[in-house]
mmCIF file of C-alpha atoms in Angstrom:
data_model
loop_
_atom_site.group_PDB
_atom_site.id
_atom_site.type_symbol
_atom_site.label_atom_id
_atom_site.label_comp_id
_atom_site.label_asym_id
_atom_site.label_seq_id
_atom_site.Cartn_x
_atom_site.Cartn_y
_atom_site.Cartn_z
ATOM 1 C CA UNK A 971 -16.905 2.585 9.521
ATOM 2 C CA UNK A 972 -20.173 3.277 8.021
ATOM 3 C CA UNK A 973 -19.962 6.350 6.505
ATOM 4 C CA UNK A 974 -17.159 5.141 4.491
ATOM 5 C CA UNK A 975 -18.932 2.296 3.403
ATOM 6 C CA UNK A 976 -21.489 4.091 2.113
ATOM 7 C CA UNK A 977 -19.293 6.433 0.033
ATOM 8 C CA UNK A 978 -17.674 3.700 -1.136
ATOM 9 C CA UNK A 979 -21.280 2.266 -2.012
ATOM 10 C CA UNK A 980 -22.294 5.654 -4.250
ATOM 11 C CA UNK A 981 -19.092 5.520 -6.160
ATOM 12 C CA UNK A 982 -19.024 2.060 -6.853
ATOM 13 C CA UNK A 983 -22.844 2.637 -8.144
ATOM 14 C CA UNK A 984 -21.773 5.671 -10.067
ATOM 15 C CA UNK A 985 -18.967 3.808 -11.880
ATOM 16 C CA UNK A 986 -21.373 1.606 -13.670
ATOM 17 C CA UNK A 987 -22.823 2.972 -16.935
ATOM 18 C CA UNK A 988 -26.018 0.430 -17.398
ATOM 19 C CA UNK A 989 -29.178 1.543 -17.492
ATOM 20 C CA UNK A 990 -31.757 1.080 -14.920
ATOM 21 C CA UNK A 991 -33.420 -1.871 -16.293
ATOM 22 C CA UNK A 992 -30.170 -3.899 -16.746
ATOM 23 C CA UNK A 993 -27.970 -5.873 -14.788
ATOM 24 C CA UNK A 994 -24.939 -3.954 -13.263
ATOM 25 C CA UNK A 995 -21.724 -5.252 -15.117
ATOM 26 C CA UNK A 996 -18.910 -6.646 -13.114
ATOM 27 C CA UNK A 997 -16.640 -4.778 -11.166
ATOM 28 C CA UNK A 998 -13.196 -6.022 -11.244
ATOM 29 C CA UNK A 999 -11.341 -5.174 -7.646
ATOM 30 C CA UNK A 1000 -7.561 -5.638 -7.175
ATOM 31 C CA UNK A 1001 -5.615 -5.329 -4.126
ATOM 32 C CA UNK A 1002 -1.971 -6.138 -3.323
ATOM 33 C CA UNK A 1003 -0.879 -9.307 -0.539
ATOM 34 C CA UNK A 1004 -0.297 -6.908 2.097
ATOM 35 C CA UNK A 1005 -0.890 -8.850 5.448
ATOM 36 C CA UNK A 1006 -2.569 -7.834 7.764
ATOM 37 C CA UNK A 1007 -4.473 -5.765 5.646
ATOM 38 C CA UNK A 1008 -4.843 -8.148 2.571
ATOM 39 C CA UNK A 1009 -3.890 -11.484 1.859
ATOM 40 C CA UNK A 1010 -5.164 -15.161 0.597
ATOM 41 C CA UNK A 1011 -5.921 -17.829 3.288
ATOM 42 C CA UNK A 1012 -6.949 -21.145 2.282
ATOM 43 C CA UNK A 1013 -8.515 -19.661 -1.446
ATOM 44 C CA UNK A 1014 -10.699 -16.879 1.082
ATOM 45 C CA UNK A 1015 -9.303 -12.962 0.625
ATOM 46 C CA UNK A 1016 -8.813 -12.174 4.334
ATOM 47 C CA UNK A 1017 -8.218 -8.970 6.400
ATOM 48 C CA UNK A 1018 -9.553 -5.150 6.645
ATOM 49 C CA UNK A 1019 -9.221 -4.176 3.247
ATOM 50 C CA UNK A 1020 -11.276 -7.964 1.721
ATOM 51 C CA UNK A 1021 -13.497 -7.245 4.309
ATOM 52 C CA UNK A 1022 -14.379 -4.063 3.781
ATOM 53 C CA UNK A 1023 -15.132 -4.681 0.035
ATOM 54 C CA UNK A 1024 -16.661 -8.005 0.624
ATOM 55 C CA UNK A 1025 -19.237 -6.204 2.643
ATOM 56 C CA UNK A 1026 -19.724 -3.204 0.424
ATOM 57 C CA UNK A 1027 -20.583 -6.310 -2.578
ATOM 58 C CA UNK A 1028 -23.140 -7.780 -0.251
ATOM 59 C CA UNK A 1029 -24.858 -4.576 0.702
ATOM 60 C CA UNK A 1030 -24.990 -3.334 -3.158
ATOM 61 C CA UNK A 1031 -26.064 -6.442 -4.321
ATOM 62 C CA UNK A 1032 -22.701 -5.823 -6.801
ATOM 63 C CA UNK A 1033 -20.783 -8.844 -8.317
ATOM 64 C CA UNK A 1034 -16.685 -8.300 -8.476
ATOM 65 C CA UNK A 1035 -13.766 -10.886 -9.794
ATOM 66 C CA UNK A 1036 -11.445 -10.073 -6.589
ATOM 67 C CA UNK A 1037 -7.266 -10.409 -7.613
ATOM 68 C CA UNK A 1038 -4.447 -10.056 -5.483
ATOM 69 C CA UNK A 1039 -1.529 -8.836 -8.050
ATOM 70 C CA UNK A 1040 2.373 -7.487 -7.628
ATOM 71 C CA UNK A 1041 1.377 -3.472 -6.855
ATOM 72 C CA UNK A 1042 2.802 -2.402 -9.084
ATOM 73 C CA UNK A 1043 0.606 -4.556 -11.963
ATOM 74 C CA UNK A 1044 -2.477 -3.873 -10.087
ATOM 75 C CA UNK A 1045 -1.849 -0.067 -9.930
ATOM 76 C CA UNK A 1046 -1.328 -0.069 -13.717
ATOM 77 C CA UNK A 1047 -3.931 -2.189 -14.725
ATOM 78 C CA UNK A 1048 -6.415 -0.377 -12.601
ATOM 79 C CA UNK A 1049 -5.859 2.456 -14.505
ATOM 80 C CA UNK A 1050 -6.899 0.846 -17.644
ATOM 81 C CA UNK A 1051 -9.167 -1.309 -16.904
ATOM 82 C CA UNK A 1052 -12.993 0.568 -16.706
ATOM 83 C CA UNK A 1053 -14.945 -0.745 -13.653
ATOM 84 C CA UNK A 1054 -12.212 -1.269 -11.365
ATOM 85 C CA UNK A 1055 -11.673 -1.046 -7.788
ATOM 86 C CA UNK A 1056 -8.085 -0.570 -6.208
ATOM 87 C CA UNK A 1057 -7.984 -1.134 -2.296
ATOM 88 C CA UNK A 1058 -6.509 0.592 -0.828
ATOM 89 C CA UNK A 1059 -3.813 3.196 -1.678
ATOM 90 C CA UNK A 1060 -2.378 6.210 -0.740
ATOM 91 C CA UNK A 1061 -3.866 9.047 -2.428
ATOM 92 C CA UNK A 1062 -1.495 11.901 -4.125
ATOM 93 C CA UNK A 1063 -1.390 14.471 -6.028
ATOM 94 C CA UNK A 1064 0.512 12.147 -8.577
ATOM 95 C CA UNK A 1065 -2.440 9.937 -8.731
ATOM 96 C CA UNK A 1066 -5.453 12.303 -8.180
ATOM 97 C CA UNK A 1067 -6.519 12.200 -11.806
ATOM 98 C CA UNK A 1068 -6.323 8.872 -12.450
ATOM 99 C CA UNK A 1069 -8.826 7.224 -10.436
ATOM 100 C CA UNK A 1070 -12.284 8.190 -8.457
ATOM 101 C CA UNK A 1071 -11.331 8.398 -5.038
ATOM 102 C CA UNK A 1072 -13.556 7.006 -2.230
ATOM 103 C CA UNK A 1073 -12.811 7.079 1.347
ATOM 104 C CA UNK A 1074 -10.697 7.948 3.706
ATOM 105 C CA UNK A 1075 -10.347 4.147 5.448
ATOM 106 C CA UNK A 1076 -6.947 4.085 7.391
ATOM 107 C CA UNK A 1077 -4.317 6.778 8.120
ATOM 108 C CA UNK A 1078 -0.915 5.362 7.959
ATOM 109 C CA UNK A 1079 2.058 7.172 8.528
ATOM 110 C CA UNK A 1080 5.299 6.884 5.856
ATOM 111 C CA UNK A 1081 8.320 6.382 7.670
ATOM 112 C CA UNK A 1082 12.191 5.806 7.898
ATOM 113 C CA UNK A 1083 13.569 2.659 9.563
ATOM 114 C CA UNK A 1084 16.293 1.098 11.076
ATOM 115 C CA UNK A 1085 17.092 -1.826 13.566
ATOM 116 C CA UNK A 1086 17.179 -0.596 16.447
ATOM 117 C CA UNK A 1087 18.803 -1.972 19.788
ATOM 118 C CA UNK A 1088 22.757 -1.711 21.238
ATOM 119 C CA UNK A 1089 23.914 -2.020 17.683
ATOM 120 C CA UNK A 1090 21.735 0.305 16.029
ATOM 121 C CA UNK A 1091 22.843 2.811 13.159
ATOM 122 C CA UNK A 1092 23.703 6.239 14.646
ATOM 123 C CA UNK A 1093 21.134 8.522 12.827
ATOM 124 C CA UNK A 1094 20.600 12.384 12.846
ATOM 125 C CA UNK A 1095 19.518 13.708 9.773
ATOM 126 C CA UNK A 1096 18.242 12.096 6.385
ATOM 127 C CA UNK A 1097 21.603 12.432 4.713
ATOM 128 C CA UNK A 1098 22.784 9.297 7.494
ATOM 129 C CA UNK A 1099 20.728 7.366 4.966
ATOM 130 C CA UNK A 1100 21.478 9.197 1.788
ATOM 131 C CA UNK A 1101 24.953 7.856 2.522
ATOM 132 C CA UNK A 1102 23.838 4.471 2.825
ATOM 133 C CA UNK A 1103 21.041 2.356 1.254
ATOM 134 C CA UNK A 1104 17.569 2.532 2.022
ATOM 135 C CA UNK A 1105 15.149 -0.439 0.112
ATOM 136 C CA UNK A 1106 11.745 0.996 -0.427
ATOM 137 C CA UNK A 1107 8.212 -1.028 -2.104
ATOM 138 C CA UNK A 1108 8.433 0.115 -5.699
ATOM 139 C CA UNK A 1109 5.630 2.649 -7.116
ATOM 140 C CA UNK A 1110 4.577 3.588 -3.518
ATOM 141 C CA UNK A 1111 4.235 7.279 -1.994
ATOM 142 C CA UNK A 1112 7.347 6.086 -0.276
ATOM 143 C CA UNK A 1113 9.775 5.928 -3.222
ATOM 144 C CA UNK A 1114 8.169 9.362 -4.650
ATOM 145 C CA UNK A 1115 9.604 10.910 -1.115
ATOM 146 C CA UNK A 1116 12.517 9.589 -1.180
ATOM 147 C CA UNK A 1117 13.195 10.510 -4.734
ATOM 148 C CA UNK A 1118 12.530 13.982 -3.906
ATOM 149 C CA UNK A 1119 14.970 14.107 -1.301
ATOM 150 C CA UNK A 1120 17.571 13.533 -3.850
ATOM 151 C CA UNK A 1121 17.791 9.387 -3.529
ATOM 152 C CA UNK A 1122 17.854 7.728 -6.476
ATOM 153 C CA UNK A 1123 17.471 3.989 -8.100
ATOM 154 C CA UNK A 1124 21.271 1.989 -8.021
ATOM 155 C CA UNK A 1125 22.634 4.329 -5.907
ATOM 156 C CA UNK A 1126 21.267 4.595 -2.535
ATOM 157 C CA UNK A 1127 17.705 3.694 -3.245
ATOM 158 C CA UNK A 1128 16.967 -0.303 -3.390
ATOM 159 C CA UNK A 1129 13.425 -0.887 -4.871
ATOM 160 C CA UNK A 1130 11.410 -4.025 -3.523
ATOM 161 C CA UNK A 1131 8.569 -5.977 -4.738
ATOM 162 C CA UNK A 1132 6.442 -5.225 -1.246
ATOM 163 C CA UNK A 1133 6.821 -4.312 2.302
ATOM 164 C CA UNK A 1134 7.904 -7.385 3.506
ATOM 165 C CA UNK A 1135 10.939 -8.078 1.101
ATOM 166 C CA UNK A 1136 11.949 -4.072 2.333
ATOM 167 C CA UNK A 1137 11.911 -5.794 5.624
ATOM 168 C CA UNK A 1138 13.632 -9.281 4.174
ATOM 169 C CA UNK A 1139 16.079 -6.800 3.505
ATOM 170 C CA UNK A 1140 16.540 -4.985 6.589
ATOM 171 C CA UNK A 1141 16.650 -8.020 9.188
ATOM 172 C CA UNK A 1142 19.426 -9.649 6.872
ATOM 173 C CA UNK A 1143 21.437 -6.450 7.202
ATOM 174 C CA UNK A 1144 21.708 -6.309 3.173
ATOM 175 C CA UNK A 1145 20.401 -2.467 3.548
ATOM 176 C CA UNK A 1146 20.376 -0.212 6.980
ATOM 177 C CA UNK A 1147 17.401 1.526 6.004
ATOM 178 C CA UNK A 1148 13.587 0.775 5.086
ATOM 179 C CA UNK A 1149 10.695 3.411 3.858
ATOM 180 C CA UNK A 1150 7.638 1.807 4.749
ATOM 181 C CA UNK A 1151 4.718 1.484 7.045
ATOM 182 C CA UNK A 1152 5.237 0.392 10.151
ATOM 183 C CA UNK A 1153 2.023 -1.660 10.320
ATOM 184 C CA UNK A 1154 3.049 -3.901 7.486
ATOM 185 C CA UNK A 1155 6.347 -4.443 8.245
ATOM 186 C CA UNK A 1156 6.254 -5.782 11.879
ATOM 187 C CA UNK A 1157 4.111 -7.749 10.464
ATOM 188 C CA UNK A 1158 6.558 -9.226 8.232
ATOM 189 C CA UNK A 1159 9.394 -9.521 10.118
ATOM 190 C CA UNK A 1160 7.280 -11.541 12.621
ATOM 191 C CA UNK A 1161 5.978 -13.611 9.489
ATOM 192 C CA UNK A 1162 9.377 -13.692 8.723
ATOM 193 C CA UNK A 1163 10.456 -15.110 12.608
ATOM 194 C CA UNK A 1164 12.218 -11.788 13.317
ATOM 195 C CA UNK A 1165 11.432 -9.510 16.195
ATOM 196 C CA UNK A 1166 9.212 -7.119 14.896
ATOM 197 C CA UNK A 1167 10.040 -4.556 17.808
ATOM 198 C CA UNK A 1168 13.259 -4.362 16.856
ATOM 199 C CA UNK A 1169 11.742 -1.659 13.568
ATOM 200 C CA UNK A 1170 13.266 1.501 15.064
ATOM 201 C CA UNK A 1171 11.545 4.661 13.416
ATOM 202 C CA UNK A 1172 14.369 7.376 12.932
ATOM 203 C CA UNK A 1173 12.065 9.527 10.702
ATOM 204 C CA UNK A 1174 8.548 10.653 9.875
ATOM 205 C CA UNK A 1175 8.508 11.111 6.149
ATOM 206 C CA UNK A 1176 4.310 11.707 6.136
ATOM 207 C CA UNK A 1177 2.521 11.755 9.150
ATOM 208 C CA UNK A 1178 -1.059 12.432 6.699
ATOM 209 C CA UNK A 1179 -0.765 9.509 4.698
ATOM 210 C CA UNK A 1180 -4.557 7.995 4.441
ATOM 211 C CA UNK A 1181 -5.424 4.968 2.691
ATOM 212 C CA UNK A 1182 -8.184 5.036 -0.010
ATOM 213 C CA UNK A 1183 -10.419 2.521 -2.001
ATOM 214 C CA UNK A 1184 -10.214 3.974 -5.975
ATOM 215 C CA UNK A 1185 -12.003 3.721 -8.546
ATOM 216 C CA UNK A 1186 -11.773 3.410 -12.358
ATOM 217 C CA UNK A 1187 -14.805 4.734 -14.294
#
């Protein structure tokens, strides 16, 4: 963990273009609710991701107005906004100009879902879901896959505000299929008062996917 940290330190330092003999100007840090990861407890920003930044602040000696926003809000405003930190994401080659990238912090694989037990979906090949509908967290790594495999918006893709209304979704039986990380959405469905080992992965989409903190200079 501490190499990371410091990275994250040097970045965070190099982002801000005051001079020596002034104060540093605020950083402004945004990060989706993404339990267990990130998410707002009684006013405090709990879990890995607050953490992590909350102890990068106090080691700097930096100051940052912390916001949880809708991803896809935070995503865009992070790329406009100078002096920003978004934690964490999944860095591609979609995104690699847009941002300073710091880490890694936490491989987590993409994958395809189903529920699983006596009932669950036969499934053999990708086109089992292309034929169906498969909801998927909208401006994620995992709606740029499944967009390249030919899945598209109204027709067999359903986009979601977050992981956990992709898993809403799935327990309810309203789609057969979920793109997603499995971390995040057992969490939900158990949130949610669903069995979370009931997520049956059918597919590896990206085994490499790494979370990253990133930066706007």
């Amino acid at each position: 963990m501490r190499l990371p940290l410091l990275a994250l330190l040097a970045c965070c330092c190099q982002l801000l273009s005051a001079r020596a003999d002034q104060p540093p100007p605020e950083l402004y840090a945004l990060t989706e609710n993404l339990p267990p990861l990130s998410y707002q407890q009684g006013g405090d920003y709990k879990g890995f991701s607050n953490e992590l930044l909350l102890m990068m602040l106090h080691e700097s000696g930096l100051h940052a107005t912390i916001e949880i926003k809708p991803w896809s809000r935070a995503l865009r405003e992070a790329q406009q906004v100078p002096n920003t930190v978004l934690y964490l994401t999944v860095r591609t080659p979609e995104r690699e100009d847009w941002f300073k990238w710091v880490g890694p912090a936490l491989p987590l694989p993409i994958e395809l879902f189903r529920l699983g037990g006596p009932k669950a979906l036969p499934y053999t090949s990708i086109e089992d879901a292309r034929r169906a509908r498969v909801a998927v967290a909208r401006d994620t790594p995992g709606q740029k896959m499944m967009e390249d495999r030919g899945f598209s918006e109204n027709q067999n893709l359903v986009l979601t505000n977050d992981e956990a209304q992709s898993a809403k979704l799935l327990y309810a039986r309203r789609v057969p299929y979920t793109v997603g990380v499995a971390l995040f959405q057992r969490y939900a469905a158990r949130q949610q008062g669903q069995d979370p080992e009931r997520l049956d992965s059918v597919q590896v989409l990206d085994e490499h996917a790494v979370l990253f903190r990133a930066a706007k200079g």
